C-alpha positions as semicolon CSV with decimal commas, in nm:
position;residue;x (nm);y (nm);z (nm)
1;X;14,254;11,721;10,221
2;X;14,276;12,066;10,062
3;X;14,177;12,386;10,242
4;X;14,069;12,652;9,992
5;X;13,869;12,972;9,979
6;X;13,546;12,775;9,951
7;X;13,622;12,550;10,246
8;X;13,771;12,206;10,306
9;X;13,794;11,956;10,021
10;X;13,883;11,590;10,055
11;X;13,926;11,335;9,782
12;X;13,842;10,967;9,729
13;X;14,108;10,714;9,628
14;X;14,005;10,756;9,263
15;X;14,066;11,134;9,278
16;X;13,699;11,236;9,289
17;X;13,585;11,494;9,545
18;X;13,411;11,359;9,856
19;X;13,053;11,488;9,889
20;X;13,078;11,750;9,613
21;X;12,844;12,047;9,620
22;X;12,861;12,356;9,403
23;X;12,692;12,694;9,383
24;X;12,584;12,794;9,032
25;X;12,631;13,163;8,969
26;X;12,516;13,408;8,705
27;X;12,716;13,718;8,616
28;X;12,467;14,004;8,586
29;X;12,402;14,369;8,656
30;X;12,126;14,506;8,879
31;X;12,031;14,862;8,788
32;X;12,339;15,082;8,745
33;X;12,565;14,875;8,974
34;X;12,873;14,697;8,838
35;X;12,801;14,344;8,713
36;X;12,848;14,086;8,988
37;X;12,807;13,714;9,048
38;X;12,470;13,610;9,192
39;X;12,381;13,259;9,308
40;X;12,108;13,109;9,089
41;X;12,121;12,749;9,199
42;X;12,307;12,462;9,359
43;X;12,420;12,114;9,273
44;X;12,516;11,829;9,505
45;X;12,542;11,454;9,459
46;X;12,238;11,382;9,676
47;X;11,985;11,647;9,568
48;X;12,114;11,701;9,214
49;X;12,058;12,028;9,029
50;X;11,834;12,301;9,169
51;X;11,799;12,618;8,958
52;X;11,588;12,917;9,050
53;X;11,323;13,059;8,819
54;X;11,469;13,136;8,471
55;X;11,324;13,488;8,479
56;X;11,603;13,594;8,720
57;X;11,885;13,457;8,502
58;X;12,069;13,672;8,249
59;X;12,193;13,465;7,953
60;X;12,465;13,559;7,703
61;X;12,390;13,882;7,521
62;X;12,173;14,006;7,809
63;X;11,876;13,784;7,720
64;X;11,643;13,697;8,007
65;X;11,467;13,407;7,831
66;X;11,630;13,065;7,804
67;X;11,801;13,036;7,463
68;X;11,667;12,778;7,221
69;X;11,843;12,570;6,957
70;X;12,219;12,526;6,967
71;X;12,242;12,639;7,330
72;X;12,070;12,314;7,428
73;X;12,335;12,095;7,262
74;X;12,712;12,104;7,238
75;X;12,729;11,828;6,977
76;X;12,998;11,924;6,724
77;X;13,066;12,263;6,883
78;X;13,417;12,402;6,945
79;X;13,455;12,601;7,268
80;X;13,723;12,850;7,370
81;X;13,767;12,803;7,745
82;X;13,934;13,049;7,983
83;X;14,179;12,896;8,229
84;X;14,462;13,009;8,457
85;X;14,686;12,829;8,702
86;X;14,542;12,752;9,047
87;X;14,639;12,402;9,166
88;X;14,477;12,156;9,223
89;X;14,199;12,299;9,003
90;X;14,423;12,371;8,704
91;X;14,793;12,400;8,638
92;X;14,995;12,438;8,322
93;X;15,251;12,168;8,253
94;X;15,609;12,295;8,238
95;X;15,762;12,345;7,894
96;X;15,424;12,329;7,722
97;X;15,336;12,614;7,489
98;X;14,971;12,567;7,394
99;X;14,673;12,339;7,370
100;X;14,444;12,137;7,591
101;X;14,709;11,878;7,677
102;X;14,914;12,151;7,846
103;X;14,665;12,176;8,133
104;X;14,599;11,932;8,414
105;X;14,388;11,929;8,729
106;X;14,027;11,906;8,839
107;X;13,883;12,162;8,592
108;X;14,059;12,029;8,278
109;X;13,958;11,674;8,380
110;X;13,593;11,780;8,414
111;X;13,606;11,948;8,071
112;X;13,761;11,640;7,910
113;X;13,489;11,416;8,058
114;X;13,213;11,655;7,947
115;X;13,360;11,685;7,595
116;X;13,366;11,308;7,563
117;X;13,008;11,269;7,687
118;X;12,864;11,567;7,494
119;X;13,077;11,542;7,177
120;X;13,241;11,885;7,162
121;X;13,597;12,003;7,106
122;X;13,771;12,277;7,299
123;X;14,088;12,473;7,354
124;X;14,211;12,643;7,668
125;X;14,313;13,011;7,656
126;X;14,490;13,184;7,942
127;X;14,437;13,559;7,987
128;X;14,744;13,770;7,910
129;X;14,757;13,898;8,270
130;X;14,698;13,547;8,415
131;X;14,439;13,694;8,655
132;X;14,096;13,563;8,754
133;X;13,937;13,904;8,712
134;X;13,903;14,232;8,894
135;X;13,659;14,513;8,825
136;X;13,811;14,860;8,775
137;X;13,549;15,125;8,862
138;X;13,750;15,398;8,683
139;X;13,748;15,220;8,346
140;X;13,427;15,029;8,425
141;X;13,586;14,712;8,291
142;X;13,711;14,373;8,404
143;X;14,050;14,214;8,347
144;X;14,159;13,849;8,353
145;X;13,932;13,553;8,287
146;X;13,617;13,759;8,343
147;X;13,736;14,036;8,108
148;X;13,819;13,781;7,838
149;X;13,474;13,623;7,866
150;X;13,293;13,958;7,860
151;X;13,492;14,069;7,553
152;X;13,406;13,733;7,389
153;X;13,769;13,615;7,366
154;X;13,644;13,303;7,545
155;X;13,309;13,126;7,555
156;X;13,328;13,019;7,916
157;X;13,550;13,021;8,224
158;X;13,660;12,674;8,332
159;X;13,801;12,753;8,674
160;X;13,704;12,762;9,035
161;X;13,579;13,114;9,104
162;X;13,506;13,260;9,442
163;X;13,370;13,601;9,523
164;X;13,609;13,817;9,726
165;X;13,535;14,141;9,900
């Protein structure tokens, strides 16, 4: 059993999480406020995926309509994925300099399984400051994983994120 910021986690003998449930969040701005994470849906193994009305979701580039075309398929795509060490979700193997085989844990395992099922390639990139991300109101910018994603150094964050106050 693991006690983390999002609560208590326990694992089955095969390493899978017992009774998984996840909040799906969207990183967006309301008015002139700093961009923040907002819950847009949930997933659990019993009820499956529940997403709120698309009109409240902000997609990449600030679009408010669901993207068409390549966004609906990852077949043949290559993704740059943001990651940083936070066991058991992800940790970098010692004496490993780069690449996807340098990372292990829940998040890299999920990515590997998705890449196999959806036929895409990927590489993990760690932010220079090794941070998850913090908003600086003076510079009006983010650092860490969030900063890298917003500056398009990465396509997606592949880590457990929780909202702190």
